Tab-separated table of C-alpha atoms and ligand atoms in Angstrom:
chain	number	residue	atom	x	y	z
A	10	MET	CA	-60.690	4.119	-28.591
A	11	THR	CA	-58.223	0.926	-27.407
A	12	ASP	CA	-54.743	1.090	-26.763
A	13	THR	CA	-52.879	-0.815	-29.119
A	14	PRO	CA	-50.252	-2.888	-27.150
A	15	THR	CA	-46.612	-2.325	-27.529
A	16	PRO	CA	-45.106	-5.291	-29.416
A	17	VAL	CA	-42.539	-7.385	-27.438
A	18	ARG	CA	-39.529	-7.471	-28.971
A	19	VAL	CA	-37.086	-10.426	-28.873
A	20	PRO	CA	-33.871	-9.612	-28.979
A	21	ALA	CA	-31.984	-11.959	-31.674
A	22	ALA	CA	-29.437	-13.797	-30.052
A	23	SER	CA	-26.751	-11.267	-29.018
A	24	ALA	CA	-22.984	-11.239	-26.873
A	25	SER	CA	-25.139	-10.191	-24.117
A	26	ASP	CA	-26.542	-13.777	-24.092
A	27	GLU	CA	-22.912	-14.993	-24.050
A	28	SER	CA	-21.734	-16.442	-20.788
A	29	PRO	CA	-18.803	-14.978	-19.688
A	30	PHE	CA	-16.630	-18.217	-19.826
A	31	ASP	CA	-17.841	-18.311	-23.704
A	32	LEU	CA	-16.652	-14.972	-24.198
A	33	ALA	CA	-13.388	-15.824	-22.606
A	34	ARG	CA	-13.086	-19.184	-24.711
A	35	ARG	CA	-13.648	-16.359	-27.978
A	36	ALA	CA	-10.816	-14.238	-26.708
A	37	ALA	CA	-8.353	-17.153	-25.889
A	38	ASP	CA	-9.327	-18.391	-29.493
A	39	VAL	CA	-8.332	-14.896	-30.952
A	40	ILE	CA	-5.350	-14.785	-28.649
A	41	ALA	CA	-4.105	-17.869	-30.188
A	42	GLU	CA	-5.164	-17.411	-33.682
A	43	ARG	CA	-3.317	-14.045	-33.327
A	44	SER	CA	-0.029	-15.128	-31.594
A	45	GLY	CA	0.320	-18.388	-33.333
A	46	LEU	CA	0.375	-20.408	-30.016
A	47	ASP	CA	-2.320	-23.031	-29.085
A	48	HIS	CA	-1.433	-22.408	-25.073
A	49	HIS	CA	-0.029	-20.260	-23.017
A	50	ASP	CA	1.256	-21.077	-19.290
A	51	ILE	CA	1.205	-18.372	-17.396
A	52	ALA	CA	-0.549	-15.085	-17.190
A	53	LEU	CA	0.478	-11.698	-15.698
A	54	VAL	CA	-1.058	-8.884	-15.063
A	55	LEU	CA	1.084	-5.732	-15.033
A	56	GLY	CA	-0.250	-2.982	-12.850
A	57	SER	CA	0.959	0.591	-12.135
A	58	GLY	CA	5.020	0.252	-12.065
A	59	TRP	CA	5.170	-3.112	-13.345
A	60	SER	CA	4.972	-2.876	-16.953
A	61	GLY	CA	8.833	-2.948	-17.645
A	62	ALA	CA	8.985	-6.582	-16.540
A	63	ALA	CA	8.002	-7.535	-19.657
A	64	ASP	CA	10.709	-6.534	-21.549
A	65	LEU	CA	12.846	-8.850	-19.217
A	66	LEU	CA	10.774	-11.890	-19.238
A	67	GLY	CA	12.098	-13.398	-22.571
A	68	GLU	CA	11.400	-13.047	-26.432
A	69	THR	CA	8.007	-11.475	-27.286
A	70	VAL	CA	6.369	-13.743	-29.813
A	71	SER	CA	3.232	-11.343	-30.545
A	72	GLU	CA	1.745	-8.296	-29.778
A	73	ILE	CA	-2.006	-7.500	-29.789
A	74	PRO	CA	-3.943	-4.283	-28.863
A	75	ALA	CA	-6.309	-5.393	-25.600
A	76	ALA	CA	-9.391	-3.634	-27.360
A	77	GLU	CA	-9.004	-6.035	-30.442
A	78	VAL	CA	-9.238	-8.892	-28.435
A	79	PRO	CA	-12.951	-10.039	-27.405
A	80	GLY	CA	-14.408	-8.392	-24.163
A	81	PHE	CA	-11.079	-6.574	-23.371
A	82	PHE	CA	-10.842	-2.531	-23.326
A	83	ALA	CA	-8.259	0.001	-23.769
A	84	PRO	CA	-7.270	0.868	-20.736
A	85	ALA	CA	-8.619	4.175	-18.146
A	86	VAL	CA	-5.364	4.754	-17.145
A	87	ALA	CA	-2.653	6.793	-18.002
A	88	GLY	CA	0.551	4.593	-17.873
A	89	HIS	CA	-1.016	1.581	-18.358
A	90	VAL	CA	-0.288	-0.370	-21.613
A	91	PRO	CA	-3.111	-1.616	-24.060
A	92	VAL	CA	-1.357	-4.633	-25.543
A	93	MET	CA	-1.268	-7.987	-24.881
A	94	ARG	CA	2.092	-9.956	-25.179
A	95	SER	CA	3.083	-13.712	-25.417
A	96	ILE	CA	6.314	-13.893	-24.421
A	97	ARG	CA	8.715	-17.279	-24.473
A	98	ILE	CA	10.127	-16.925	-21.118
A	99	THR	CA	14.057	-17.147	-21.360
A	100	GLY	CA	15.535	-20.586	-20.598
A	101	SER	CA	12.539	-22.326	-20.752
A	102	ASP	CA	9.712	-23.616	-23.620
A	103	ARG	CA	7.283	-21.762	-21.187
A	104	VAL	CA	4.988	-18.959	-22.632
A	105	ALA	CA	3.628	-16.181	-20.979
A	106	LEU	CA	0.557	-14.100	-21.527
A	107	VAL	CA	0.820	-10.826	-20.058
A	108	LEU	CA	-2.110	-8.402	-19.923
A	109	GLY	CA	-0.665	-5.034	-19.891
A	110	SER	CA	-3.843	-3.291	-18.719
A	111	ARG	CA	-6.461	-4.442	-16.408
A	112	THR	CA	-10.319	-3.464	-16.285
A	113	HIS	CA	-10.514	-1.754	-12.606
A	114	PHE	CA	-14.081	-2.368	-10.764
A	115	TYR	CA	-14.440	1.394	-10.549
A	116	GLU	CA	-14.828	2.314	-14.428
A	117	GLY	CA	-18.285	0.603	-13.771
A	118	LYS	CA	-17.928	-1.605	-16.869
A	119	GLY	CA	-19.532	-4.569	-14.217
A	120	VAL	CA	-17.669	-7.527	-12.228
A	121	ARG	CA	-17.429	-9.467	-15.583
A	122	ALA	CA	-15.101	-6.943	-17.455
A	123	VAL	CA	-13.054	-7.500	-13.953
A	124	ALA	CA	-12.809	-11.180	-14.427
A	125	HIS	CA	-12.767	-11.374	-18.277
A	126	GLY	CA	-8.626	-11.424	-18.156
A	127	MET	CA	-8.878	-14.068	-15.769
A	128	ARG	CA	-10.973	-16.315	-17.500
A	129	THR	CA	-9.282	-15.758	-20.831
A	130	ALA	CA	-5.746	-16.608	-19.287
A	131	ALA	CA	-7.206	-19.820	-18.125
A	132	ALA	CA	-9.185	-20.499	-21.221
A	133	ALA	CA	-5.754	-20.027	-23.083
A	134	GLY	CA	-4.487	-23.007	-20.941
A	135	ALA	CA	-2.526	-20.620	-18.117
A	136	THR	CA	-2.514	-22.433	-14.624
A	137	ARG	CA	-0.622	-19.899	-12.911
A	138	VAL	CA	-1.276	-15.952	-12.653
A	139	VAL	CA	0.867	-13.076	-11.462
A	140	LEU	CA	-1.218	-10.237	-10.319
A	141	THR	CA	0.894	-7.238	-9.716
A	142	ASN	CA	-0.524	-3.528	-8.658
A	143	GLY	CA	0.691	-0.196	-7.076
A	144	CYS	CA	-0.935	0.797	-3.932
A	145	GLY	CA	-0.694	2.681	-0.659
A	146	GLY	CA	0.661	1.771	2.476
A	147	VAL	CA	-0.713	1.619	5.591
A	148	ASN	CA	1.984	-0.700	7.681
A	149	PRO	CA	4.099	1.628	9.442
A	150	GLU	CA	7.146	0.363	8.588
A	151	TRP	CA	6.784	0.128	4.772
A	152	ARG	CA	8.467	3.429	2.722
A	153	PRO	CA	7.048	4.022	-1.098
A	154	GLY	CA	8.961	1.582	-3.504
A	155	GLN	CA	8.540	-1.457	-0.959
A	156	VAL	CA	7.483	-4.646	-2.381
A	157	VAL	CA	5.276	-6.599	-0.685
A	158	LEU	CA	3.964	-10.332	-1.363
A	159	ILE	CA	0.270	-10.435	-0.886
A	160	ARG	CA	-0.755	-12.696	1.492
A	161	ASP	CA	-4.248	-12.477	2.040
A	162	HIS	CA	-6.849	-9.956	1.282
A	163	ILE	CA	-9.849	-8.220	2.328
A	164	ASN	CA	-12.492	-7.246	-0.302
A	165	LEU	CA	-14.027	-3.800	0.610
A	166	THR	CA	-15.828	-3.335	-2.588
A	167	ALA	CA	-18.999	-5.309	-1.723
A	168	ALA	CA	-19.094	-7.272	-5.012
A	169	SER	CA	-18.107	-10.351	-6.224
A	170	PRO	CA	-16.619	-11.656	-9.504
A	171	LEU	CA	-18.988	-14.763	-9.123
A	172	GLU	CA	-22.233	-15.258	-10.170
A	173	GLY	CA	-24.863	-17.448	-8.842
A	174	ALA	CA	-24.424	-20.354	-5.911
A	175	THR	CA	-20.327	-20.495	-6.376
A	176	PHE	CA	-19.346	-21.132	-3.373
A	177	ILE	CA	-15.469	-20.994	-3.834
A	178	ASP	CA	-13.090	-21.357	-0.893
A	179	LEU	CA	-10.499	-18.959	-0.704
A	180	THR	CA	-7.983	-20.179	2.017
A	181	ASP	CA	-4.570	-19.910	0.784
A	182	LEU	CA	-5.920	-17.891	-2.320
A	183	TYR	CA	-2.409	-16.819	-2.401
A	184	SER	CA	-0.522	-19.673	-3.340
A	185	GLN	CA	2.052	-20.276	-0.291
A	186	ARG	CA	4.168	-22.784	-2.926
A	187	LEU	CA	4.509	-19.687	-4.801
A	188	ARG	CA	4.996	-17.149	-2.128
A	189	ASN	CA	7.772	-19.316	-1.020
A	190	LEU	CA	9.537	-19.244	-4.760
A	191	ALA	CA	9.390	-15.536	-4.580
A	192	HIS	CA	10.856	-15.831	-0.961
A	193	GLU	CA	13.823	-17.631	-2.609
A	194	VAL	CA	14.629	-15.023	-5.067
A	195	ASP	CA	14.481	-12.338	-2.042
A	196	PRO	CA	14.098	-13.517	1.200
A	197	SER	CA	13.718	-9.999	2.400
A	198	LEU	CA	10.092	-9.438	1.156
A	199	PRO	CA	7.590	-8.937	3.246
A	200	GLU	CA	4.212	-9.845	3.048
A	201	GLY	CA	0.932	-8.399	4.063
A	202	VAL	CA	-2.958	-8.381	3.650
A	203	TYR	CA	-3.988	-6.203	1.074
A	204	VAL	CA	-7.318	-3.898	1.062
A	205	GLN	CA	-9.074	-3.460	-2.168
A	206	PHE	CA	-11.796	-0.271	-1.914
A	207	ARG	CA	-13.797	0.834	-4.955
A	208	GLY	CA	-12.007	3.811	-5.759
A	209	PRO	CA	-11.682	5.407	-7.760
A	210	HIS	CA	-11.047	8.151	-4.847
A	211	TYR	CA	-8.281	7.419	-2.606
A	212	GLU	CA	-9.117	6.880	1.065
A	213	THR	CA	-10.124	9.348	3.596
A	214	PRO	CA	-7.682	8.986	6.572
A	215	ALA	CA	-10.536	7.280	9.160
A	216	GLU	CA	-10.933	4.690	6.141
A	217	VAL	CA	-7.172	3.955	6.174
A	218	HIS	CA	-7.067	3.490	9.838
A	219	MET	CA	-10.121	1.346	9.567
A	220	ALA	CA	-8.209	-0.705	7.008
A	221	GLY	CA	-5.259	-0.836	9.701
A	222	VAL	CA	-7.383	-1.864	12.351
A	223	LEU	CA	-9.083	-4.825	10.548
A	224	GLY	CA	-5.632	-6.004	9.719
A	225	GLY	CA	-4.555	-4.530	6.511
A	226	ASP	CA	-1.257	-3.331	5.191
A	227	LEU	CA	-1.825	-1.891	1.788
A	228	VAL	CA	-4.933	-0.443	0.279
A	229	GLY	CA	-5.589	0.032	-3.402
A	230	MET	CA	-8.500	-0.920	-6.224
A	231	SER	CA	-7.766	-3.654	-8.021
A	232	THR	CA	-6.583	-7.502	-7.317
A	233	THR	CA	-9.019	-8.944	-5.248
A	234	LEU	CA	-11.873	-9.442	-7.557
A	235	GLU	CA	-9.334	-10.671	-9.987
A	236	ALA	CA	-8.043	-13.009	-7.538
A	237	ILE	CA	-11.697	-14.204	-6.597
A	238	ALA	CA	-12.117	-14.805	-10.600
A	239	ALA	CA	-8.990	-16.346	-10.988
A	240	ARG	CA	-9.093	-19.041	-8.013
A	241	GLU	CA	-12.772	-20.192	-9.873
A	242	ALA	CA	-10.802	-20.529	-13.105
A	243	GLY	CA	-8.508	-22.747	-11.598
A	244	LEU	CA	-5.302	-20.486	-11.431
A	245	GLU	CA	-2.874	-20.794	-8.720
A	246	ILE	CA	-2.232	-16.913	-7.419
A	247	LEU	CA	0.781	-15.143	-6.902
A	248	GLY	CA	-0.234	-11.420	-5.643
A	249	ILE	CA	2.708	-8.790	-5.366
A	250	SER	CA	2.159	-4.851	-4.706
A	251	LEU	CA	4.557	-2.426	-5.152
A	252	MET	CA	3.651	0.114	-2.308
A	253	THR	CA	3.819	3.820	-4.288
A	254	ASN	CA	2.607	6.168	-1.687
A	255	LEU	CA	1.783	6.158	1.926
A	256	ALA	CA	-2.265	5.938	2.116
A	257	ALA	CA	-3.939	8.962	3.212
A	258	GLY	CA	-3.420	10.184	6.592
A	259	ILE	CA	-0.431	7.905	7.097
A	260	SER	CA	1.724	10.834	4.970
A	261	PRO	CA	1.422	14.036	6.100
A	262	THR	CA	0.760	15.222	2.715
A	263	PRO	CA	-1.997	14.771	0.178
A	264	LEU	CA	-1.587	12.122	-2.648
A	265	SER	CA	-1.426	13.050	-6.340
A	266	HIS	CA	-1.791	10.319	-9.058
A	267	ALA	CA	1.477	12.399	-10.421
A	268	GLU	CA	3.606	11.455	-7.388
A	269	VAL	CA	2.233	7.629	-7.614
A	270	ILE	CA	3.259	7.657	-11.093
A	271	GLU	CA	6.611	9.014	-10.343
A	272	ALA	CA	7.408	6.456	-7.535
A	273	GLY	CA	6.701	3.328	-9.870
A	274	LYS	CA	9.082	5.186	-12.657
A	275	ALA	CA	11.231	5.329	-9.996
A	276	ALA	CA	11.086	1.364	-8.459
A	277	ALA	CA	10.671	0.206	-12.128
A	278	PRO	CA	14.068	-0.819	-13.168
A	279	ARG	CA	14.560	-2.999	-9.855
A	280	ILE	CA	11.334	-4.590	-9.465
A	281	ALA	CA	11.528	-5.460	-13.356
A	282	ARG	CA	14.166	-7.439	-12.376
A	283	LEU	CA	12.660	-9.183	-9.231
A	284	LEU	CA	9.608	-10.067	-11.161
A	285	ALA	CA	11.167	-11.545	-14.005
A	286	ASN	CA	13.323	-13.723	-11.614
A	287	ILE	CA	10.535	-14.855	-9.724
A	288	VAL	CA	9.048	-15.808	-13.222
A	289	GLU	CA	11.794	-17.812	-14.168
A	290	ARG	CA	11.349	-20.025	-11.125
A	291	MET	CA	7.859	-20.523	-11.743
A	292	GLU	CA	7.891	-24.179	-13.164
B	411	LIG	I1	-0.974	3.358	-6.764
B	411	LIG	O1	-3.662	5.101	-1.620
B	411	LIG	C1	-2.237	3.288	-5.248
B	411	LIG	N1	-3.523	2.813	-6.054
B	411	LIG	N2	-6.810	2.838	-2.994
B	411	LIG	N3	-5.142	4.091	-1.929
B	411	LIG	C2	-5.929	3.362	-2.918
B	411	LIG	N4	-5.570	2.876	-4.170
B	411	LIG	C3	-4.043	3.384	-4.489
B	411	LIG	C4	-3.247	4.255	-3.682
B	411	LIG	C5	-3.927	4.170	-2.514
B	411	LIG	N5	-2.124	4.258	-4.161
């Protein structure tokens, strides 16, 4: 008896053969077609607590469910908004592409899914991106509700959104020019170092202590991989965090997601106004 070798199946060209940049091109084409806008100028990713800013930016020209754009998914987190909005910014002829949700690294969909929003924004014409998030505070000077400009980051995910020999410089990753501009709107905004952990669990007190020893001010589960992908895609980056809770061990009480949502809600109107004022100045 001879074993019949299993035939080698050659898959037809499929979506998995597509480069992440081709997928982003397809996504941008769908956004252009559905919105009727062949160009966007600035992208925003609205994280926990920040979604109210979209309404203040200007007139919404188009809304597309994220799940209907190639490579995007419905969000995994309650309180995140599953639509992409194109908004004509008040007092200018610039258009913002507002990504109401992001794919987090902890969702396990891989770094391509995390980076896809940045690549799509660049393919849609954007040259600047504002990355916002809700996060925990390590710096003992700050209280929940504090808004912090990201000055630099420490990526503790052990991952990169880049593939192959892509040696990208990350000096001034979070643009000094854009931080200066934010300071024109609110000179009291502090700057800090954002530390991304993989999540989805929050940190242990020992890990939060480590983040502080390493020079971190904030801990979160997003932003750093997106910032790296955004830099590769040629976008100028502004990172803004809302500290919604004291990080574990800094606070005497355990963290709860409900409290995080509550702190975000309490800060929402104030930070929405702040962000709209900053974006208005981003020529
Ligand atoms: I909102 O305390 C929010 N996101 N890693 N730690 C981490 N992510 C967060 C936290 C926090 N709060």
